[in-house]
PDB file of C-alpha atoms in Angstrom:
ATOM      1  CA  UNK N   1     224.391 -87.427  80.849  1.00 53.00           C
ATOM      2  CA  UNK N   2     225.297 -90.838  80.139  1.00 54.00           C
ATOM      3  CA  UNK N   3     221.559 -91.817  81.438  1.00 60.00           C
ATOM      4  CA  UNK N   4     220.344 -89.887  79.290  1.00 59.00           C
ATOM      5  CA  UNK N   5     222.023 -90.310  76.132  1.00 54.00           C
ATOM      6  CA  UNK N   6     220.938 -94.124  77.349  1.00 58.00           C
ATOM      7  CA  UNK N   7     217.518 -93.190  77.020  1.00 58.00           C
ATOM      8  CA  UNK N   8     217.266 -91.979  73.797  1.00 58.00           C
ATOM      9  CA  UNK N   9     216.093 -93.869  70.821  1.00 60.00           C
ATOM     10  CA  UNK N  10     218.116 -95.540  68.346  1.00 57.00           C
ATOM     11  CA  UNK N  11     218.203 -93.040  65.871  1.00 65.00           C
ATOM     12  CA  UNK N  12     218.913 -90.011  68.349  1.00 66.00           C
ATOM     13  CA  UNK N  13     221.815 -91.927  69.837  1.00 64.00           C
ATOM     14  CA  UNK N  14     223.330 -92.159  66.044  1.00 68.00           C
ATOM     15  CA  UNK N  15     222.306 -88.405  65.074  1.00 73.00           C
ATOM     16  CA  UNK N  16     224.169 -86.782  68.155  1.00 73.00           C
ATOM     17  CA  UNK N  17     227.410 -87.813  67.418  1.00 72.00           C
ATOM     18  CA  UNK N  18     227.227 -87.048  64.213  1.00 77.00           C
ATOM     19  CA  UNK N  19     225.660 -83.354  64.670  1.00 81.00           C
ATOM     20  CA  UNK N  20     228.649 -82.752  66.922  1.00 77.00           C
ATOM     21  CA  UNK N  21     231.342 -83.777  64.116  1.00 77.00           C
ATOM     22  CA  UNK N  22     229.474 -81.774  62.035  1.00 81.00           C
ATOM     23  CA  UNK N  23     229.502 -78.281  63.922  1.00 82.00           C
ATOM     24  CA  UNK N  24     233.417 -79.420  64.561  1.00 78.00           C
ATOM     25  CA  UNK N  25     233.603 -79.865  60.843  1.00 79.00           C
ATOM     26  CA  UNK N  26     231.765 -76.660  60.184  1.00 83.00           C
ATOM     27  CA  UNK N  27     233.430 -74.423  62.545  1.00 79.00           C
ATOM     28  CA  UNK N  28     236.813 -76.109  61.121  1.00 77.00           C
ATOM     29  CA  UNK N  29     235.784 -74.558  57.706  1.00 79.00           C
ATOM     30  CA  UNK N  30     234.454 -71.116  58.621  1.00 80.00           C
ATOM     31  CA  UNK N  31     237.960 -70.979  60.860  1.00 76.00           C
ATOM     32  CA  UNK N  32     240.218 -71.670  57.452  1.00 75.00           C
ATOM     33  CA  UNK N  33     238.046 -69.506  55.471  1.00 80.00           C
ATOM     34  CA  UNK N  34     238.809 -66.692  57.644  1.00 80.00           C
ATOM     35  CA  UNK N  35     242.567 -67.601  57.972  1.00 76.00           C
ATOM     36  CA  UNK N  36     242.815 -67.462  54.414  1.00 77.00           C
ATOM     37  CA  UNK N  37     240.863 -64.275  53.615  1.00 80.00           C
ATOM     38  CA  UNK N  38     243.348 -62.622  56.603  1.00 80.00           C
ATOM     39  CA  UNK N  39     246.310 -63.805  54.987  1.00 77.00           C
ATOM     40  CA  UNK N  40     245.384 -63.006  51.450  1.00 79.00           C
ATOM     41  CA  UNK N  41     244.810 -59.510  52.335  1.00 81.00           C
ATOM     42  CA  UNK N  42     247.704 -59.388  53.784  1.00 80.00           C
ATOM     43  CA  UNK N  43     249.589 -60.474  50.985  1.00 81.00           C
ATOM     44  CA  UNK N  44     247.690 -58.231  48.534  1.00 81.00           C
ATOM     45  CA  UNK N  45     248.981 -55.483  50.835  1.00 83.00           C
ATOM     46  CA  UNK N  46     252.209 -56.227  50.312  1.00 85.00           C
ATOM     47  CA  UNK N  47     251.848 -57.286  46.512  1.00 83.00           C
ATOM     48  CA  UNK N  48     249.972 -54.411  45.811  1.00 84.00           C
ATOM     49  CA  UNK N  49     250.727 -51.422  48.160  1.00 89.00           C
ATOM     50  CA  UNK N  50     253.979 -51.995  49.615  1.00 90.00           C
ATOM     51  CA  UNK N  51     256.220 -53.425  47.181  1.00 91.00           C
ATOM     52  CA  UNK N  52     255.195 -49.946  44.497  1.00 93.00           C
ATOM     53  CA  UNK N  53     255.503 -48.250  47.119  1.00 93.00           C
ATOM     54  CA  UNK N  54     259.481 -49.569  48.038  1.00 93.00           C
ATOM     55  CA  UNK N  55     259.901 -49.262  44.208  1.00 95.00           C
ATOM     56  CA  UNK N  56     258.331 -45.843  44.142  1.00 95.00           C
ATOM     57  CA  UNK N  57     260.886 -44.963  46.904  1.00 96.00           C
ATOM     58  CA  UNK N  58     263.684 -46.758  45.214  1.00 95.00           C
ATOM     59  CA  UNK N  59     262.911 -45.063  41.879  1.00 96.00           C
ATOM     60  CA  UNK N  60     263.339 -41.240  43.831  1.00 96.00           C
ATOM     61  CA  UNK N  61     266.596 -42.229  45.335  1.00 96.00           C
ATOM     62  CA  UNK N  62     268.127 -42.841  41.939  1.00 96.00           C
ATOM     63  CA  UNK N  63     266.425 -39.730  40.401  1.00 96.00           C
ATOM     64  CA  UNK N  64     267.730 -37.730  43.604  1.00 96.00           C
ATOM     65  CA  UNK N  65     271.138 -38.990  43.177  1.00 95.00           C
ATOM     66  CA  UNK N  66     271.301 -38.430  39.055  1.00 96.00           C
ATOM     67  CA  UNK N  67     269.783 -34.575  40.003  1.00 96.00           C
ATOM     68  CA  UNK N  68     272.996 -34.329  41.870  1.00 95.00           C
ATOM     69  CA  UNK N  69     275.346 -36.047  39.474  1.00 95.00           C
ATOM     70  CA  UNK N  70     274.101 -33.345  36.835  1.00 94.00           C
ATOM     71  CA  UNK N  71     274.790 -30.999  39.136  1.00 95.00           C
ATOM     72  CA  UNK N  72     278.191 -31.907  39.945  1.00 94.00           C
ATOM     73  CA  UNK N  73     278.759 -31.881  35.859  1.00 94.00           C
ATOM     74  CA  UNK N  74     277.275 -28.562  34.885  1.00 93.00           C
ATOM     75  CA  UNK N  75     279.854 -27.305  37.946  1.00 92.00           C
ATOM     76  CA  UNK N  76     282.918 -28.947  36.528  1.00 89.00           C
ATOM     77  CA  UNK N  77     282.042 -27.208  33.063  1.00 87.00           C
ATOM     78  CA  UNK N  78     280.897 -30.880  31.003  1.00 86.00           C
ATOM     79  CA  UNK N  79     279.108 -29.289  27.905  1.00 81.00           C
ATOM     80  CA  UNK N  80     276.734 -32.227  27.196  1.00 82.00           C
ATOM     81  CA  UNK N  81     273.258 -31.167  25.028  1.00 84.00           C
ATOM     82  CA  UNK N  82     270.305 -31.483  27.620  1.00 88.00           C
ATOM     83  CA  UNK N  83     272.460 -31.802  31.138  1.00 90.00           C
ATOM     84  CA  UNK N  84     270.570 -28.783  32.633  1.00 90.00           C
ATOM     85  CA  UNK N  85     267.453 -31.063  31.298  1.00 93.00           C
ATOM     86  CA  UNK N  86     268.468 -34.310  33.373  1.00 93.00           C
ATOM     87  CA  UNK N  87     268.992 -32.278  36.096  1.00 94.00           C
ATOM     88  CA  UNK N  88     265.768 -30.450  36.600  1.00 94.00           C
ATOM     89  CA  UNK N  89     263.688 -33.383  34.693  1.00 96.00           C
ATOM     90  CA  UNK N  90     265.195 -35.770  37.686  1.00 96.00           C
ATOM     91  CA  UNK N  91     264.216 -33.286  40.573  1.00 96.00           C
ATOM     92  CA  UNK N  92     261.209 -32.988  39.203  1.00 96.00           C
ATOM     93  CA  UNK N  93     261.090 -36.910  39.094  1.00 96.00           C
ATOM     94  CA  UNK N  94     262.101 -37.325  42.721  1.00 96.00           C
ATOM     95  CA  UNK N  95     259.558 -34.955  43.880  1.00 96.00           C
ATOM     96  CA  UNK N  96     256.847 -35.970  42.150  1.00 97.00           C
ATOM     97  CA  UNK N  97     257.689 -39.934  43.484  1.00 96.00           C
ATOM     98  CA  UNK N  98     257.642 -39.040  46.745  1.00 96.00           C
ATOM     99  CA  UNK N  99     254.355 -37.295  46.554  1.00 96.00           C
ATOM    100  CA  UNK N 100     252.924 -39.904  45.199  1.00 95.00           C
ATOM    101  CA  UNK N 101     254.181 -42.336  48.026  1.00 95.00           C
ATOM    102  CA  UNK N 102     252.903 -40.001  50.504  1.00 94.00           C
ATOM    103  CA  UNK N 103     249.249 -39.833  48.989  1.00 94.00           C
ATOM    104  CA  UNK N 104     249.219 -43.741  48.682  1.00 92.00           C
ATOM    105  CA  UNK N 105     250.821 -44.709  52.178  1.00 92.00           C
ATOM    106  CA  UNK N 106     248.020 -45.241  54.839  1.00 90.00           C
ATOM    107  CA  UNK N 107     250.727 -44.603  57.831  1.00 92.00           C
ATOM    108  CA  UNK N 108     250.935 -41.683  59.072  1.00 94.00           C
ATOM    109  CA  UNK N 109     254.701 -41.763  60.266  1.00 95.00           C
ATOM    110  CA  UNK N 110     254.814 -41.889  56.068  1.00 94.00           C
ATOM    111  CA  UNK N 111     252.696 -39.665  55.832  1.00 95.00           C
ATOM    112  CA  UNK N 112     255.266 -36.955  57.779  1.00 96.00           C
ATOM    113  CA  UNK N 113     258.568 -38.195  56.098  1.00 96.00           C
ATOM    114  CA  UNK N 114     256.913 -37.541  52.710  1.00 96.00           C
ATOM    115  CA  UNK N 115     256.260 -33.938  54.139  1.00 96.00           C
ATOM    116  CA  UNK N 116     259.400 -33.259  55.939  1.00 97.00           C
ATOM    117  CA  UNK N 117     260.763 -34.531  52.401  1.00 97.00           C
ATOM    118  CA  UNK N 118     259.445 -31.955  49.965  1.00 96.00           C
ATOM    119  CA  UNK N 119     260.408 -29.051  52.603  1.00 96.00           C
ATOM    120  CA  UNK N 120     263.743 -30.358  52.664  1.00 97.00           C
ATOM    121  CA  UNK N 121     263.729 -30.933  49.024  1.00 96.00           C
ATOM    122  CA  UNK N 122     262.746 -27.703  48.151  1.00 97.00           C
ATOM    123  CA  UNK N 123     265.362 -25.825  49.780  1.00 97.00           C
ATOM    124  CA  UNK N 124     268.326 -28.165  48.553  1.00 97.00           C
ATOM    125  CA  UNK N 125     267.079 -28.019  44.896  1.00 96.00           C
ATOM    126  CA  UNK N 126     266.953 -23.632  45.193  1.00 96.00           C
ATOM    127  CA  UNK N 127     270.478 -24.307  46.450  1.00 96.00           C
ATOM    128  CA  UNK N 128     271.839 -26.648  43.782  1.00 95.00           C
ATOM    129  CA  UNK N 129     269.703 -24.330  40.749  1.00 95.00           C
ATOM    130  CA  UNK N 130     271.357 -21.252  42.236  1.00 95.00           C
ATOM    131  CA  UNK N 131     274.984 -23.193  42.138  1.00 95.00           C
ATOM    132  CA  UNK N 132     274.164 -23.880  38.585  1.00 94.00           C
ATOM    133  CA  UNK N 133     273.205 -20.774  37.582  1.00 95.00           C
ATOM    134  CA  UNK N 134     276.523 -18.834  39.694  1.00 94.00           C
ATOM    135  CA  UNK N 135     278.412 -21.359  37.842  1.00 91.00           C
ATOM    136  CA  UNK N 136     276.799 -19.865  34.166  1.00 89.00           C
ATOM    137  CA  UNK N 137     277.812 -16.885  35.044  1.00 90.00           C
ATOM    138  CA  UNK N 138     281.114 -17.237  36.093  1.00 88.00           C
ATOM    139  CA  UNK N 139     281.716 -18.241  39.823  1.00 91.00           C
ATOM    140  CA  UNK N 140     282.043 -21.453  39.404  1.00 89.00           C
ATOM    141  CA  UNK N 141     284.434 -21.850  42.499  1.00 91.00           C
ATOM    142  CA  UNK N 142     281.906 -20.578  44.620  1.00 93.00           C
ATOM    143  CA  UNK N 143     279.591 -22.515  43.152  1.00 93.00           C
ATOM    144  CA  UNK N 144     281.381 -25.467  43.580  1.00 93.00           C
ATOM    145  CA  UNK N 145     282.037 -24.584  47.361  1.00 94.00           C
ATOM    146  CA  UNK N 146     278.362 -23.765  47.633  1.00 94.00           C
ATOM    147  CA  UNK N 147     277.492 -27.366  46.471  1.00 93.00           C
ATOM    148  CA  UNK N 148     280.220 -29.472  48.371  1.00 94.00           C
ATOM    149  CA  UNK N 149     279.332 -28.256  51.796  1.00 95.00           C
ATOM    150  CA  UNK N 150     275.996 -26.517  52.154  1.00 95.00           C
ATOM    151  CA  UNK N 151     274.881 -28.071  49.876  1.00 95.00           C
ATOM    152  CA  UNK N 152     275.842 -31.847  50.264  1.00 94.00           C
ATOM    153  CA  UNK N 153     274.188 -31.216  53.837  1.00 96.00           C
ATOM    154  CA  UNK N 154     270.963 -30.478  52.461  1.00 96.00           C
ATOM    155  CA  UNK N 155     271.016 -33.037  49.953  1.00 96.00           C
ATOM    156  CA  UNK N 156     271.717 -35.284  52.514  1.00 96.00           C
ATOM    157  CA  UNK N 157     268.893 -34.681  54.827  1.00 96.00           C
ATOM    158  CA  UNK N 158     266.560 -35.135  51.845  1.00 96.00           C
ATOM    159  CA  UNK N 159     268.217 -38.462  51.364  1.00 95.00           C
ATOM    160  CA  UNK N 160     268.185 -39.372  54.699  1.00 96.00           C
ATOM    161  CA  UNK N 161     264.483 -39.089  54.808  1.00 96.00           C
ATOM    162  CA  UNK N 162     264.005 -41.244  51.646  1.00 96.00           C
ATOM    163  CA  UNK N 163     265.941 -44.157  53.764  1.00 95.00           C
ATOM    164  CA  UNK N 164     263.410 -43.468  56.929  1.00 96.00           C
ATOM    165  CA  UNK N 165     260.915 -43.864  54.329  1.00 96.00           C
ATOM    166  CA  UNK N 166     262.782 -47.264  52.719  1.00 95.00           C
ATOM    167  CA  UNK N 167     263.280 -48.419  56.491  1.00 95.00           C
ATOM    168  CA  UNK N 168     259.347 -47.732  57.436  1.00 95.00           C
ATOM    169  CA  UNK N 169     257.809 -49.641  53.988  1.00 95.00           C
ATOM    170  CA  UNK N 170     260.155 -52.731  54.670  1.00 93.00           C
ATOM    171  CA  UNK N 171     258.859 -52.571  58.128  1.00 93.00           C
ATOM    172  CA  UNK N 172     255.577 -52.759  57.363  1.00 92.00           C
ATOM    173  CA  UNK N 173     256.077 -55.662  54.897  1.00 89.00           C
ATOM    174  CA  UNK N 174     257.488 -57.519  57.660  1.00 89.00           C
ATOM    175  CA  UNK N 175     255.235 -56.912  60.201  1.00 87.00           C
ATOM    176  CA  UNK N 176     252.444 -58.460  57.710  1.00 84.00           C
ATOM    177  CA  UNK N 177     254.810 -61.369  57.466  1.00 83.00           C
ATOM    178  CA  UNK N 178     254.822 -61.763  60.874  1.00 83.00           C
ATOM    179  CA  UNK N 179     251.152 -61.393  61.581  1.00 81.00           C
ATOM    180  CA  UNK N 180     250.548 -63.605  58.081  1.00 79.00           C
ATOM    181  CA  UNK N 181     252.413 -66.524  60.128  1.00 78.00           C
ATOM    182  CA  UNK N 182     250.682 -66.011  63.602  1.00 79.00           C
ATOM    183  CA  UNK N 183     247.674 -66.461  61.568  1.00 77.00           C
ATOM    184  CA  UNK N 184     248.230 -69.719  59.548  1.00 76.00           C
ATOM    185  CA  UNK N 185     249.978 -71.028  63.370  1.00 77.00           C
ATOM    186  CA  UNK N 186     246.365 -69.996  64.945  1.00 77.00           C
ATOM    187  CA  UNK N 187     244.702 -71.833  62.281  1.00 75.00           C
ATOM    188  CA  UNK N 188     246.878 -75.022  62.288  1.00 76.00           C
ATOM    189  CA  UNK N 189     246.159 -74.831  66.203  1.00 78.00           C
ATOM    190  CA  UNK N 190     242.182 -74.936  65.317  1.00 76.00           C
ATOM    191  CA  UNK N 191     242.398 -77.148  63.219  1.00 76.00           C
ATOM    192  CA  UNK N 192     244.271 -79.824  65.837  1.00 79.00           C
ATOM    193  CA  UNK N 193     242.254 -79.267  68.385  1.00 79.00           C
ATOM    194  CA  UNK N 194     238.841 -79.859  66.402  1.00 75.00           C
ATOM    195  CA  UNK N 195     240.444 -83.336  64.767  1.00 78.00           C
ATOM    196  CA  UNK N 196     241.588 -83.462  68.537  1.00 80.00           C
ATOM    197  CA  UNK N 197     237.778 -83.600  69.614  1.00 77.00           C
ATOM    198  CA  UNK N 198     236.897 -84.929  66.722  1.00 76.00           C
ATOM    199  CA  UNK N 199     238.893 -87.943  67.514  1.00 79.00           C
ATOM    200  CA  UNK N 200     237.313 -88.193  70.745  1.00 78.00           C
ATOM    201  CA  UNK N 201     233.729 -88.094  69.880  1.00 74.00           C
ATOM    202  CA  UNK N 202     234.632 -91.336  67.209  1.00 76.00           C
ATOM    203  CA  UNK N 203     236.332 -93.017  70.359  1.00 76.00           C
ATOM    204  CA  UNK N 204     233.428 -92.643  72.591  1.00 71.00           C
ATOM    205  CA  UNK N 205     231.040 -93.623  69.998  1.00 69.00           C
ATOM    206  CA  UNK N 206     233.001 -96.852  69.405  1.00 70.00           C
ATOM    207  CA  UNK N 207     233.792 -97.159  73.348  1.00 68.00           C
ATOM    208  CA  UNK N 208     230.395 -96.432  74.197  1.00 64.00           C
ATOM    209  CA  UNK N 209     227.913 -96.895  71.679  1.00 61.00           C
ATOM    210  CA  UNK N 210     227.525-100.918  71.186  1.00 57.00           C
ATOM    211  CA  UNK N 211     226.480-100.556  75.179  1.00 54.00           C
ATOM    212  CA  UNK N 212     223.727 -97.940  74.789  1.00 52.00           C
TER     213      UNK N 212
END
């Protein structure tokens, strides 16, 4: 190799190094081009898709929870202008929230907690509009009873799905964390080894070069 690199004319012996530093320097660029464009879409996923939908989440928990509170007050007899209002209105809110994280989530564990959501939704909001309405008419006890044990357990299995569904989102934002730093730790790792051979090449040309 070295016999023939000898062989070559001026101009040749000059060009070769510097072609090779070249590709280097190209394939150095094309690498952190695509590092970046990986890592930028995974930050737009998180900036964009799963931080609304944590909020989204976060925003049904609280309407959940007020739904409940309003229940709790129509039981106990508070006469407040629009209760019944805030109660259905924040269902209606919770439900609606979830459905929309479901139809923007591309997971498909999601996916099925949004599901087994609005089933389990669905049968703890008959429950707590029946308690109201027993309690309207007079059976408020029951009522009461009705919403402190039965109840409570179905409000709580909606509500524990909300917090798979909190759990799963901040999962997800992590893993792209994760795989965002493997891939800026690959591309510092390129981009040492080409200055690495980089480096080299320059040492061999001075080395090698005044003697060809």
């Amino acid at each position: 190799m070295i016999s023939l690199f000898r062989n070559l004319g001026f101009r040749w012996k000059l060009t070769l190094p510097i072609l090779v530093l070249a590709a280097l320097f190209v394939a150095l660029g094309l690498s952190a081009i695509w590092a970046v464009n990986n890592v930028e879409s995974r930050l737009i996923r998180v900036s964009q898709e799963l931080l609304p939908q944590s909020s989204t989440i976060l925003e049904a928990d609280r309407d959940l929870y007020q739904a409940l509170q309003a229940e709790r007050a129509l039981l106990a007899g508070v006469d407040f202008p629009g209760l019944a209002d805030d109660q259905t209105g924040n269902m209606q809110q919770a439900s609606d929230r979830i459905a929309k994280y479901g139809a923007s989530t591309e997971s498909p564990e999601g996916k099925a907690l949004a599901a087994d959501f609005a089933r389990a939704f669905d049968v703890w909001k008959r429950t707590s509009l029946e308690n109201v309405r027993m309690a309207a008419a007079g059976n408020a006890e029951q009522a009461r009873q009705t919403s402190f044990n039965r109840g409570y357990e179905e409000f709580s299995k909606a509500r524990g799905l909300i917090d798979q569904m909190t759990e799963l989102v901040n999962a997800e934002a992590a893993q792209e964390s994760i795989e965002a730093e493997e891939d800026a730790n690959a591309s510092h790792a390129r981009v040492a080894m080409v200055l690495g051979v980089g480096v080299v090449v320059c040492v061999l040309m001075i080395a090698f070069f005044p003697g060809l």
